[in-house]
């Protein structure tokens, strides 16, 4: 923890000429981005694992339906499918777990009193939203800082909500077996992105800056990683469709044209 704190303090010293009194707040944002960049390879691994699980999800669903009354046969068939497709049942989960310690460490660093004595404009980094409300209200100097953070979080949450809804529509939630309430879970999951608003409201401002930065990074990172998959899939589909279309249309068109021409010659004769 002390190592992280000293790194943030050194980074704040470097940013002092550019950001003056808000150098520590800028250091928190930049330090969070640097850590997220360092663990980006793990995020890519997690995304690959999620794509692999999504790819074999229809086959797993078919196996569950086929061996619904034989759990042992189902387990064996699922293991065989994972081995055949070279997909680990834990693909995507372990990389996500490996990122957790760094994120928890940063959260505890910024939610403690180590950032006390610094401010973001007029809002002390050690204060909470309740402190801002008691010193000027919602539209007071410190309150306006929180309003900007809430606006950023809301924009990111709406983006994440829409994206999650589209993903669940394309690939419904699969909990491995018929589970009561699975439909309700699928409806609640997209709304979890708005929980960050509560977090920002109750943690110190330093931790709120970390949460907002990390959440925005996560949304942009996932959009980028899964956009690559969409583009590659779209390119293959376009190529195969175009190829088939040209072959079928061209093949049928020529013989048809030939028949019409023969008919016209016969009529003139």
PDB file of C-alpha atoms in Angstrom:
ATOM      1  CA  UNK A   1       0.000   0.000   0.000  1.00  0.00           C
ATOM      2  CA  UNK A   2       2.810   2.424   0.884  1.00  0.00           C
ATOM      3  CA  UNK A   3       4.521   1.673  -2.435  1.00  0.00           C
ATOM      4  CA  UNK A   4       1.341   2.566  -4.342  1.00  0.00           C
ATOM      5  CA  UNK A   5       0.907   5.718  -2.262  1.00  0.00           C
ATOM      6  CA  UNK A   6       4.488   6.862  -2.898  1.00  0.00           C
ATOM      7  CA  UNK A   7       4.054   6.266  -6.631  1.00  0.00           C
ATOM      8  CA  UNK A   8       0.928   8.414  -6.688  1.00  0.00           C
ATOM      9  CA  UNK A   9       2.693  11.134  -4.718  1.00  0.00           C
ATOM     10  CA  UNK A  10       5.689  11.124  -7.098  1.00  0.00           C
ATOM     11  CA  UNK A  11       3.332  11.256 -10.069  1.00  0.00           C
ATOM     12  CA  UNK A  12       1.529  14.200  -8.470  1.00  0.00           C
ATOM     13  CA  UNK A  13       4.846  16.022  -8.086  1.00  0.00           C
ATOM     14  CA  UNK A  14       5.525  15.536 -11.786  1.00  0.00           C
ATOM     15  CA  UNK A  15       2.068  16.849 -12.713  1.00  0.00           C
ATOM     16  CA  UNK A  16       2.295  19.846 -10.361  1.00  0.00           C
ATOM     17  CA  UNK A  17       3.428  22.336 -13.050  1.00  0.00           C
ATOM     18  CA  UNK A  18       0.453  21.416 -15.249  1.00  0.00           C
ATOM     19  CA  UNK A  19      -2.371  20.919 -12.735  1.00  0.00           C
ATOM     20  CA  UNK A  20      -1.278  22.997  -9.707  1.00  0.00           C
ATOM     21  CA  UNK A  21      -3.645  22.284  -6.774  1.00  0.00           C
ATOM     22  CA  UNK A  22      -5.431  19.479  -8.628  1.00  0.00           C
ATOM     23  CA  UNK A  23      -2.198  17.571  -9.342  1.00  0.00           C
ATOM     24  CA  UNK A  24      -3.037  14.775  -6.883  1.00  0.00           C
ATOM     25  CA  UNK A  25      -6.471  14.263  -8.442  1.00  0.00           C
ATOM     26  CA  UNK A  26      -4.866  14.132 -11.891  1.00  0.00           C
ATOM     27  CA  UNK A  27      -2.289  11.668 -10.530  1.00  0.00           C
ATOM     28  CA  UNK A  28      -5.077   9.377  -9.296  1.00  0.00           C
ATOM     29  CA  UNK A  29      -6.705   9.352 -12.739  1.00  0.00           C
ATOM     30  CA  UNK A  30      -3.414   8.832 -14.578  1.00  0.00           C
ATOM     31  CA  UNK A  31      -2.182   6.188 -12.129  1.00  0.00           C
ATOM     32  CA  UNK A  32      -5.461   4.258 -12.505  1.00  0.00           C
ATOM     33  CA  UNK A  33      -5.128   4.363 -16.288  1.00  0.00           C
ATOM     34  CA  UNK A  34      -1.523   3.147 -16.110  1.00  0.00           C
ATOM     35  CA  UNK A  35      -2.482   0.194 -13.909  1.00  0.00           C
ATOM     36  CA  UNK A  36      -5.395  -0.675 -16.215  1.00  0.00           C
ATOM     37  CA  UNK A  37      -3.013  -0.513 -19.171  1.00  0.00           C
ATOM     38  CA  UNK A  38      -0.582  -2.838 -17.372  1.00  0.00           C
ATOM     39  CA  UNK A  39      -3.293  -5.473 -16.799  1.00  0.00           C
ATOM     40  CA  UNK A  40      -4.770  -5.072 -20.293  1.00  0.00           C
ATOM     41  CA  UNK A  41      -3.223  -8.400 -21.465  1.00  0.00           C
ATOM     42  CA  UNK A  42      -5.278 -10.127 -18.768  1.00  0.00           C
ATOM     43  CA  UNK A  43      -8.382  -8.330 -20.028  1.00  0.00           C
ATOM     44  CA  UNK A  44      -7.668  -9.561 -23.542  1.00  0.00           C
ATOM     45  CA  UNK A  45      -7.285 -13.115 -22.219  1.00  0.00           C
ATOM     46  CA  UNK A  46     -10.583 -12.812 -20.351  1.00  0.00           C
ATOM     47  CA  UNK A  47     -12.295 -11.557 -23.510  1.00  0.00           C
ATOM     48  CA  UNK A  48     -10.912 -14.460 -25.544  1.00  0.00           C
ATOM     49  CA  UNK A  49     -12.211 -16.879 -22.931  1.00  0.00           C
ATOM     50  CA  UNK A  50     -15.650 -15.292 -22.954  1.00  0.00           C
ATOM     51  CA  UNK A  51     -15.774 -15.467 -26.763  1.00  0.00           C
ATOM     52  CA  UNK A  52     -14.786 -19.140 -26.643  1.00  0.00           C
ATOM     53  CA  UNK A  53     -17.508 -19.948 -24.106  1.00  0.00           C
ATOM     54  CA  UNK A  54     -20.053 -18.042 -26.171  1.00  0.00           C
ATOM     55  CA  UNK A  55     -19.022 -19.967 -29.288  1.00  0.00           C
ATOM     56  CA  UNK A  56     -19.688 -23.381 -27.734  1.00  0.00           C
ATOM     57  CA  UNK A  57     -22.741 -22.298 -25.691  1.00  0.00           C
ATOM     58  CA  UNK A  58     -25.291 -23.679 -28.248  1.00  0.00           C
ATOM     59  CA  UNK A  59     -23.515 -27.061 -28.247  1.00  0.00           C
ATOM     60  CA  UNK A  60     -23.508 -27.142 -24.436  1.00  0.00           C
ATOM     61  CA  UNK A  61     -27.224 -26.333 -24.397  1.00  0.00           C
ATOM     62  CA  UNK A  62     -27.875 -29.209 -26.821  1.00  0.00           C
ATOM     63  CA  UNK A  63     -25.890 -31.590 -24.613  1.00  0.00           C
ATOM     64  CA  UNK A  64     -27.825 -30.550 -21.524  1.00  0.00           C
ATOM     65  CA  UNK A  65     -31.076 -31.174 -23.326  1.00  0.00           C
ATOM     66  CA  UNK A  66     -29.889 -34.529 -24.680  1.00  0.00           C
ATOM     67  CA  UNK A  67     -28.495 -35.851 -21.380  1.00  0.00           C
ATOM     68  CA  UNK A  68     -30.881 -34.095 -19.003  1.00  0.00           C
ATOM     69  CA  UNK A  69     -31.677 -37.367 -17.181  1.00  0.00           C
ATOM     70  CA  UNK A  70     -28.088 -38.635 -17.043  1.00  0.00           C
ATOM     71  CA  UNK A  71     -25.817 -36.213 -15.118  1.00  0.00           C
ATOM     72  CA  UNK A  72     -22.754 -38.467 -15.387  1.00  0.00           C
ATOM     73  CA  UNK A  73     -23.071 -38.760 -19.164  1.00  0.00           C
ATOM     74  CA  UNK A  74     -23.679 -35.016 -19.394  1.00  0.00           C
ATOM     75  CA  UNK A  75     -20.536 -34.237 -17.417  1.00  0.00           C
ATOM     76  CA  UNK A  76     -18.461 -36.557 -19.592  1.00  0.00           C
ATOM     77  CA  UNK A  77     -19.922 -35.121 -22.824  1.00  0.00           C
ATOM     78  CA  UNK A  78     -19.234 -31.544 -21.681  1.00  0.00           C
ATOM     79  CA  UNK A  79     -15.625 -32.382 -20.818  1.00  0.00           C
ATOM     80  CA  UNK A  80     -15.195 -34.036 -24.218  1.00  0.00           C
ATOM     81  CA  UNK A  81     -16.623 -30.959 -25.952  1.00  0.00           C
ATOM     82  CA  UNK A  82     -14.285 -28.610 -24.058  1.00  0.00           C
ATOM     83  CA  UNK A  83     -11.327 -30.832 -24.945  1.00  0.00           C
ATOM     84  CA  UNK A  84     -12.382 -31.054 -28.594  1.00  0.00           C
ATOM     85  CA  UNK A  85     -12.847 -27.286 -28.927  1.00  0.00           C
ATOM     86  CA  UNK A  86      -9.744 -26.622 -26.791  1.00  0.00           C
ATOM     87  CA  UNK A  87     -11.732 -24.392 -24.442  1.00  0.00           C
ATOM     88  CA  UNK A  88     -11.185 -24.444 -20.694  1.00  0.00           C
ATOM     89  CA  UNK A  89     -14.368 -24.387 -18.542  1.00  0.00           C
ATOM     90  CA  UNK A  90     -12.665 -21.561 -16.630  1.00  0.00           C
ATOM     91  CA  UNK A  91     -11.613 -19.619 -19.746  1.00  0.00           C
ATOM     92  CA  UNK A  92     -11.979 -15.921 -19.062  1.00  0.00           C
ATOM     93  CA  UNK A  93     -12.546 -16.357 -15.324  1.00  0.00           C
ATOM     94  CA  UNK A  94      -8.958 -16.770 -14.109  1.00  0.00           C
ATOM     95  CA  UNK A  95      -7.640 -13.653 -15.953  1.00  0.00           C
ATOM     96  CA  UNK A  96     -10.434 -11.627 -14.341  1.00  0.00           C
ATOM     97  CA  UNK A  97      -9.555 -12.985 -10.894  1.00  0.00           C
ATOM     98  CA  UNK A  98      -5.885 -12.155 -11.399  1.00  0.00           C
ATOM     99  CA  UNK A  99      -6.799  -8.502 -11.961  1.00  0.00           C
ATOM    100  CA  UNK A 100      -8.795  -8.256  -8.743  1.00  0.00           C
ATOM    101  CA  UNK A 101      -5.896  -7.750  -6.276  1.00  0.00           C
ATOM    102  CA  UNK A 102      -4.594  -4.665  -8.093  1.00  0.00           C
ATOM    103  CA  UNK A 103      -8.074  -3.122  -8.252  1.00  0.00           C
ATOM    104  CA  UNK A 104      -8.795  -3.855  -4.578  1.00  0.00           C
ATOM    105  CA  UNK A 105      -5.434  -2.436  -3.569  1.00  0.00           C
ATOM    106  CA  UNK A 106      -6.082   0.808  -5.427  1.00  0.00           C
ATOM    107  CA  UNK A 107      -9.589   1.074  -3.995  1.00  0.00           C
ATOM    108  CA  UNK A 108      -8.312   0.694  -0.417  1.00  0.00           C
ATOM    109  CA  UNK A 109      -5.524   3.186  -1.113  1.00  0.00           C
ATOM    110  CA  UNK A 110      -7.860   5.900  -2.355  1.00  0.00           C
ATOM    111  CA  UNK A 111     -10.681   5.191   0.104  1.00  0.00           C
ATOM    112  CA  UNK A 112      -8.349   5.694   3.070  1.00  0.00           C
ATOM    113  CA  UNK A 113      -6.959   8.931   4.480  1.00  0.00           C
ATOM    114  CA  UNK A 114      -3.726   8.890   2.456  1.00  0.00           C
ATOM    115  CA  UNK A 115      -5.133  11.392  -0.052  1.00  0.00           C
ATOM    116  CA  UNK A 116      -6.424  13.757   2.643  1.00  0.00           C
ATOM    117  CA  UNK A 117      -5.229  17.344   2.372  1.00  0.00           C
ATOM    118  CA  UNK A 118      -5.589  17.412  -1.415  1.00  0.00           C
ATOM    119  CA  UNK A 119      -8.504  18.613  -3.505  1.00  0.00           C
ATOM    120  CA  UNK A 120     -10.127  18.472  -6.914  1.00  0.00           C
ATOM    121  CA  UNK A 121     -10.838  22.147  -7.543  1.00  0.00           C
ATOM    122  CA  UNK A 122     -12.843  23.051  -4.400  1.00  0.00           C
ATOM    123  CA  UNK A 123     -13.748  19.496  -3.353  1.00  0.00           C
ATOM    124  CA  UNK A 124     -11.363  17.840  -0.838  1.00  0.00           C
ATOM    125  CA  UNK A 125     -10.318  14.356  -1.950  1.00  0.00           C
ATOM    126  CA  UNK A 126     -10.935  12.975   1.532  1.00  0.00           C
ATOM    127  CA  UNK A 127     -14.540  14.231   1.738  1.00  0.00           C
ATOM    128  CA  UNK A 128     -17.754  12.484   0.717  1.00  0.00           C
ATOM    129  CA  UNK A 129     -20.779  13.666  -1.248  1.00  0.00           C
ATOM    130  CA  UNK A 130     -22.591  14.227   2.056  1.00  0.00           C
ATOM    131  CA  UNK A 131     -19.858  16.707   3.030  1.00  0.00           C
ATOM    132  CA  UNK A 132     -20.307  18.525  -0.279  1.00  0.00           C
ATOM    133  CA  UNK A 133     -24.073  18.743   0.324  1.00  0.00           C
ATOM    134  CA  UNK A 134     -23.544  20.157   3.805  1.00  0.00           C
ATOM    135  CA  UNK A 135     -21.163  22.815   2.471  1.00  0.00           C
ATOM    136  CA  UNK A 136     -23.049  24.592  -0.302  1.00  0.00           C
ATOM    137  CA  UNK A 137     -25.639  22.014  -1.352  1.00  0.00           C
ATOM    138  CA  UNK A 138     -26.028  20.223  -4.679  1.00  0.00           C
ATOM    139  CA  UNK A 139     -24.941  23.233  -6.732  1.00  0.00           C
ATOM    140  CA  UNK A 140     -22.254  24.434  -4.345  1.00  0.00           C
ATOM    141  CA  UNK A 141     -18.558  24.517  -5.338  1.00  0.00           C
ATOM    142  CA  UNK A 142     -17.914  20.939  -4.194  1.00  0.00           C
ATOM    143  CA  UNK A 143     -21.379  19.774  -5.219  1.00  0.00           C
ATOM    144  CA  UNK A 144     -20.764  20.750  -8.840  1.00  0.00           C
ATOM    145  CA  UNK A 145     -17.669  18.509  -8.910  1.00  0.00           C
ATOM    146  CA  UNK A 146     -19.840  15.579  -7.899  1.00  0.00           C
ATOM    147  CA  UNK A 147     -22.465  16.509 -10.488  1.00  0.00           C
ATOM    148  CA  UNK A 148     -19.814  16.189 -13.215  1.00  0.00           C
ATOM    149  CA  UNK A 149     -18.769  12.782 -11.868  1.00  0.00           C
ATOM    150  CA  UNK A 150     -22.398  11.636 -11.717  1.00  0.00           C
ATOM    151  CA  UNK A 151     -22.908  12.775 -15.318  1.00  0.00           C
ATOM    152  CA  UNK A 152     -19.868  10.796 -16.488  1.00  0.00           C
ATOM    153  CA  UNK A 153     -20.958   7.689 -14.570  1.00  0.00           C
ATOM    154  CA  UNK A 154     -24.509   7.953 -15.950  1.00  0.00           C
ATOM    155  CA  UNK A 155     -23.239   8.222 -19.538  1.00  0.00           C
ATOM    156  CA  UNK A 156     -20.982   5.184 -19.063  1.00  0.00           C
ATOM    157  CA  UNK A 157     -23.793   3.249 -17.334  1.00  0.00           C
ATOM    158  CA  UNK A 158     -26.255   3.943 -20.169  1.00  0.00           C
ATOM    159  CA  UNK A 159     -23.667   2.820 -22.724  1.00  0.00           C
ATOM    160  CA  UNK A 160     -22.938  -0.364 -20.726  1.00  0.00           C
ATOM    161  CA  UNK A 161     -26.668  -1.005 -20.164  1.00  0.00           C
ATOM    162  CA  UNK A 162     -27.460  -0.879 -23.880  1.00  0.00           C
ATOM    163  CA  UNK A 163     -24.482  -3.041 -24.756  1.00  0.00           C
ATOM    164  CA  UNK A 164     -25.355  -5.664 -22.133  1.00  0.00           C
ATOM    165  CA  UNK A 165     -28.972  -5.746 -23.338  1.00  0.00           C
ATOM    166  CA  UNK A 166     -27.805  -6.397 -26.902  1.00  0.00           C
ATOM    167  CA  UNK A 167     -25.418  -9.138 -25.762  1.00  0.00           C
ATOM    168  CA  UNK A 168     -28.095 -10.883 -23.687  1.00  0.00           C
ATOM    169  CA  UNK A 169     -30.529 -10.680 -26.601  1.00  0.00           C
ATOM    170  CA  UNK A 170     -27.966 -12.280 -28.923  1.00  0.00           C
ATOM    171  CA  UNK A 171     -26.740 -14.805 -26.330  1.00  0.00           C
ATOM    172  CA  UNK A 172     -29.244 -15.429 -23.488  1.00  0.00           C
ATOM    173  CA  UNK A 173     -27.898 -16.020 -20.000  1.00  0.00           C
ATOM    174  CA  UNK A 174     -26.896 -19.664 -19.522  1.00  0.00           C
ATOM    175  CA  UNK A 175     -26.470 -20.740 -15.897  1.00  0.00           C
ATOM    176  CA  UNK A 176     -25.648 -24.332 -16.806  1.00  0.00           C
ATOM    177  CA  UNK A 177     -29.011 -25.808 -15.825  1.00  0.00           C
ATOM    178  CA  UNK A 178     -32.653 -24.750 -15.462  1.00  0.00           C
ATOM    179  CA  UNK A 179     -32.619 -22.265 -12.615  1.00  0.00           C
ATOM    180  CA  UNK A 180     -35.639 -20.536 -11.053  1.00  0.00           C
ATOM    181  CA  UNK A 181     -35.336 -16.794 -11.479  1.00  0.00           C
ATOM    182  CA  UNK A 182     -32.863 -16.955 -14.384  1.00  0.00           C
ATOM    183  CA  UNK A 183     -35.109 -14.640 -16.396  1.00  0.00           C
ATOM    184  CA  UNK A 184     -35.144 -12.090 -13.578  1.00  0.00           C
ATOM    185  CA  UNK A 185     -31.350 -12.279 -13.304  1.00  0.00           C
ATOM    186  CA  UNK A 186     -31.081 -11.566 -17.023  1.00  0.00           C
ATOM    187  CA  UNK A 187     -33.239  -8.468 -16.585  1.00  0.00           C
ATOM    188  CA  UNK A 188     -31.337  -7.197 -13.542  1.00  0.00           C
ATOM    189  CA  UNK A 189     -27.819  -7.721 -14.934  1.00  0.00           C
ATOM    190  CA  UNK A 190     -27.895  -4.716 -17.337  1.00  0.00           C
ATOM    191  CA  UNK A 191     -29.021  -2.483 -14.455  1.00  0.00           C
ATOM    192  CA  UNK A 192     -25.922  -3.299 -12.376  1.00  0.00           C
ATOM    193  CA  UNK A 193     -23.963  -0.715 -14.368  1.00  0.00           C
ATOM    194  CA  UNK A 194     -25.919   2.008 -12.545  1.00  0.00           C
ATOM    195  CA  UNK A 195     -24.690   0.753  -9.146  1.00  0.00           C
ATOM    196  CA  UNK A 196     -21.537   2.816  -9.683  1.00  0.00           C
ATOM    197  CA  UNK A 197     -23.643   5.919  -8.961  1.00  0.00           C
ATOM    198  CA  UNK A 198     -24.195   4.661  -5.417  1.00  0.00           C
ATOM    199  CA  UNK A 199     -20.502   3.884  -4.990  1.00  0.00           C
ATOM    200  CA  UNK A 200     -19.464   7.382  -6.081  1.00  0.00           C
ATOM    201  CA  UNK A 201     -21.977   8.885  -3.666  1.00  0.00           C
ATOM    202  CA  UNK A 202     -20.753   7.028  -0.563  1.00  0.00           C
ATOM    203  CA  UNK A 203     -16.954   6.714  -0.947  1.00  0.00           C
ATOM    204  CA  UNK A 204     -14.379   9.519  -0.516  1.00  0.00           C
ATOM    205  CA  UNK A 205     -13.785  11.665  -3.592  1.00  0.00           C
ATOM    206  CA  UNK A 206     -10.336  10.127  -4.181  1.00  0.00           C
ATOM    207  CA  UNK A 207     -11.898   6.657  -4.382  1.00  0.00           C
ATOM    208  CA  UNK A 208     -14.733   8.062  -6.522  1.00  0.00           C
ATOM    209  CA  UNK A 209     -12.174   9.325  -9.046  1.00  0.00           C
ATOM    210  CA  UNK A 210     -10.612   5.871  -9.171  1.00  0.00           C
ATOM    211  CA  UNK A 211     -14.025   4.177  -9.599  1.00  0.00           C
ATOM    212  CA  UNK A 212     -15.127   6.563 -12.359  1.00  0.00           C
ATOM    213  CA  UNK A 213     -11.833   6.226 -14.240  1.00  0.00           C
ATOM    214  CA  UNK A 214     -11.739   2.432 -13.933  1.00  0.00           C
ATOM    215  CA  UNK A 215     -15.402   2.047 -14.921  1.00  0.00           C
ATOM    216  CA  UNK A 216     -14.999   4.247 -17.994  1.00  0.00           C
ATOM    217  CA  UNK A 217     -11.850   2.333 -18.962  1.00  0.00           C
ATOM    218  CA  UNK A 218     -13.677  -1.004 -18.583  1.00  0.00           C
ATOM    219  CA  UNK A 219     -16.550   0.134 -20.811  1.00  0.00           C
ATOM    220  CA  UNK A 220     -14.212   1.422 -23.531  1.00  0.00           C
ATOM    221  CA  UNK A 221     -11.953  -1.645 -23.262  1.00  0.00           C
ATOM    222  CA  UNK A 222     -14.801  -4.146 -23.630  1.00  0.00           C
ATOM    223  CA  UNK A 223     -16.274  -2.197 -26.540  1.00  0.00           C
ATOM    224  CA  UNK A 224     -12.888  -2.313 -28.277  1.00  0.00           C
ATOM    225  CA  UNK A 225     -12.196  -5.994 -27.573  1.00  0.00           C
ATOM    226  CA  UNK A 226     -15.610  -7.208 -28.668  1.00  0.00           C
ATOM    227  CA  UNK A 227     -15.707  -4.823 -31.636  1.00  0.00           C
ATOM    228  CA  UNK A 228     -12.735  -6.766 -33.042  1.00  0.00           C
ATOM    229  CA  UNK A 229     -14.763  -9.976 -32.920  1.00  0.00           C
ATOM    230  CA  UNK A 230     -17.786  -8.312 -34.569  1.00  0.00           C
ATOM    231  CA  UNK A 231     -15.689  -6.896 -37.402  1.00  0.00           C
ATOM    232  CA  UNK A 232     -13.962 -10.224 -38.090  1.00  0.00           C
ATOM    233  CA  UNK A 233     -17.279 -12.087 -38.066  1.00  0.00           C
ATOM    234  CA  UNK A 234     -18.902  -9.485 -40.284  1.00  0.00           C
ATOM    235  CA  UNK A 235     -16.037  -9.654 -42.776  1.00  0.00           C
ATOM    236  CA  UNK A 236     -16.343 -13.427 -43.102  1.00  0.00           C
ATOM    237  CA  UNK A 237     -20.098 -13.269 -43.504  1.00  0.00           C
ATOM    238  CA  UNK A 238     -19.875 -10.626 -46.176  1.00  0.00           C
ATOM    239  CA  UNK A 239     -17.275 -12.549 -48.117  1.00  0.00           C
ATOM    240  CA  UNK A 240     -19.172 -15.843 -48.070  1.00  0.00           C
ATOM    241  CA  UNK A 241     -22.519 -14.227 -48.872  1.00  0.00           C
ATOM    242  CA  UNK A 242     -21.048 -12.239 -51.718  1.00  0.00           C
ATOM    243  CA  UNK A 243     -19.286 -15.276 -53.123  1.00  0.00           C
ATOM    244  CA  UNK A 244     -22.421 -17.410 -53.072  1.00  0.00           C
ATOM    245  CA  UNK A 245     -24.546 -14.641 -54.461  1.00  0.00           C
ATOM    246  CA  UNK A 246     -22.282 -14.045 -57.407  1.00  0.00           C
ATOM    247  CA  UNK A 247     -21.942 -17.729 -58.197  1.00  0.00           C
ATOM    248  CA  UNK A 248     -25.656 -18.520 -57.998  1.00  0.00           C
ATOM    249  CA  UNK A 249     -26.822 -15.408 -59.810  1.00  0.00           C
ATOM    250  CA  UNK A 250     -24.152 -15.621 -62.470  1.00  0.00           C
ATOM    251  CA  UNK A 251     -24.655 -19.337 -62.999  1.00  0.00           C
ATOM    252  CA  UNK A 252     -28.432 -19.111 -63.367  1.00  0.00           C
ATOM    253  CA  UNK A 253     -28.409 -15.877 -65.323  1.00  0.00           C
ATOM    254  CA  UNK A 254     -26.265 -17.133 -68.141  1.00  0.00           C
ATOM    255  CA  UNK A 255     -28.311 -20.237 -68.980  1.00  0.00           C
ATOM    256  CA  UNK A 256     -31.525 -18.231 -68.695  1.00  0.00           C
ATOM    257  CA  UNK A 257     -30.081 -15.614 -71.023  1.00  0.00           C
ATOM    258  CA  UNK A 258     -29.061 -18.349 -73.416  1.00  0.00           C
ATOM    259  CA  UNK A 259     -32.591 -19.763 -73.576  1.00  0.00           C
ATOM    260  CA  UNK A 260     -34.144 -16.386 -74.259  1.00  0.00           C
ATOM    261  CA  UNK A 261     -31.628 -15.756 -77.039  1.00  0.00           C
ATOM    262  CA  UNK A 262     -32.374 -19.102 -78.655  1.00  0.00           C
ATOM    263  CA  UNK A 263     -36.078 -18.398 -78.507  1.00  0.00           C
ATOM    264  CA  UNK A 264     -35.584 -15.024 -80.184  1.00  0.00           C
ATOM    265  CA  UNK A 265     -33.556 -16.593 -83.004  1.00  0.00           C
ATOM    266  CA  UNK A 266     -36.202 -19.251 -83.548  1.00  0.00           C
ATOM    267  CA  UNK A 267     -38.970 -16.610 -83.701  1.00  0.00           C
ATOM    268  CA  UNK A 268     -37.128 -14.537 -86.307  1.00  0.00           C
ATOM    269  CA  UNK A 269     -36.545 -17.684 -88.375  1.00  0.00           C
TER     270      UNK A 269
END
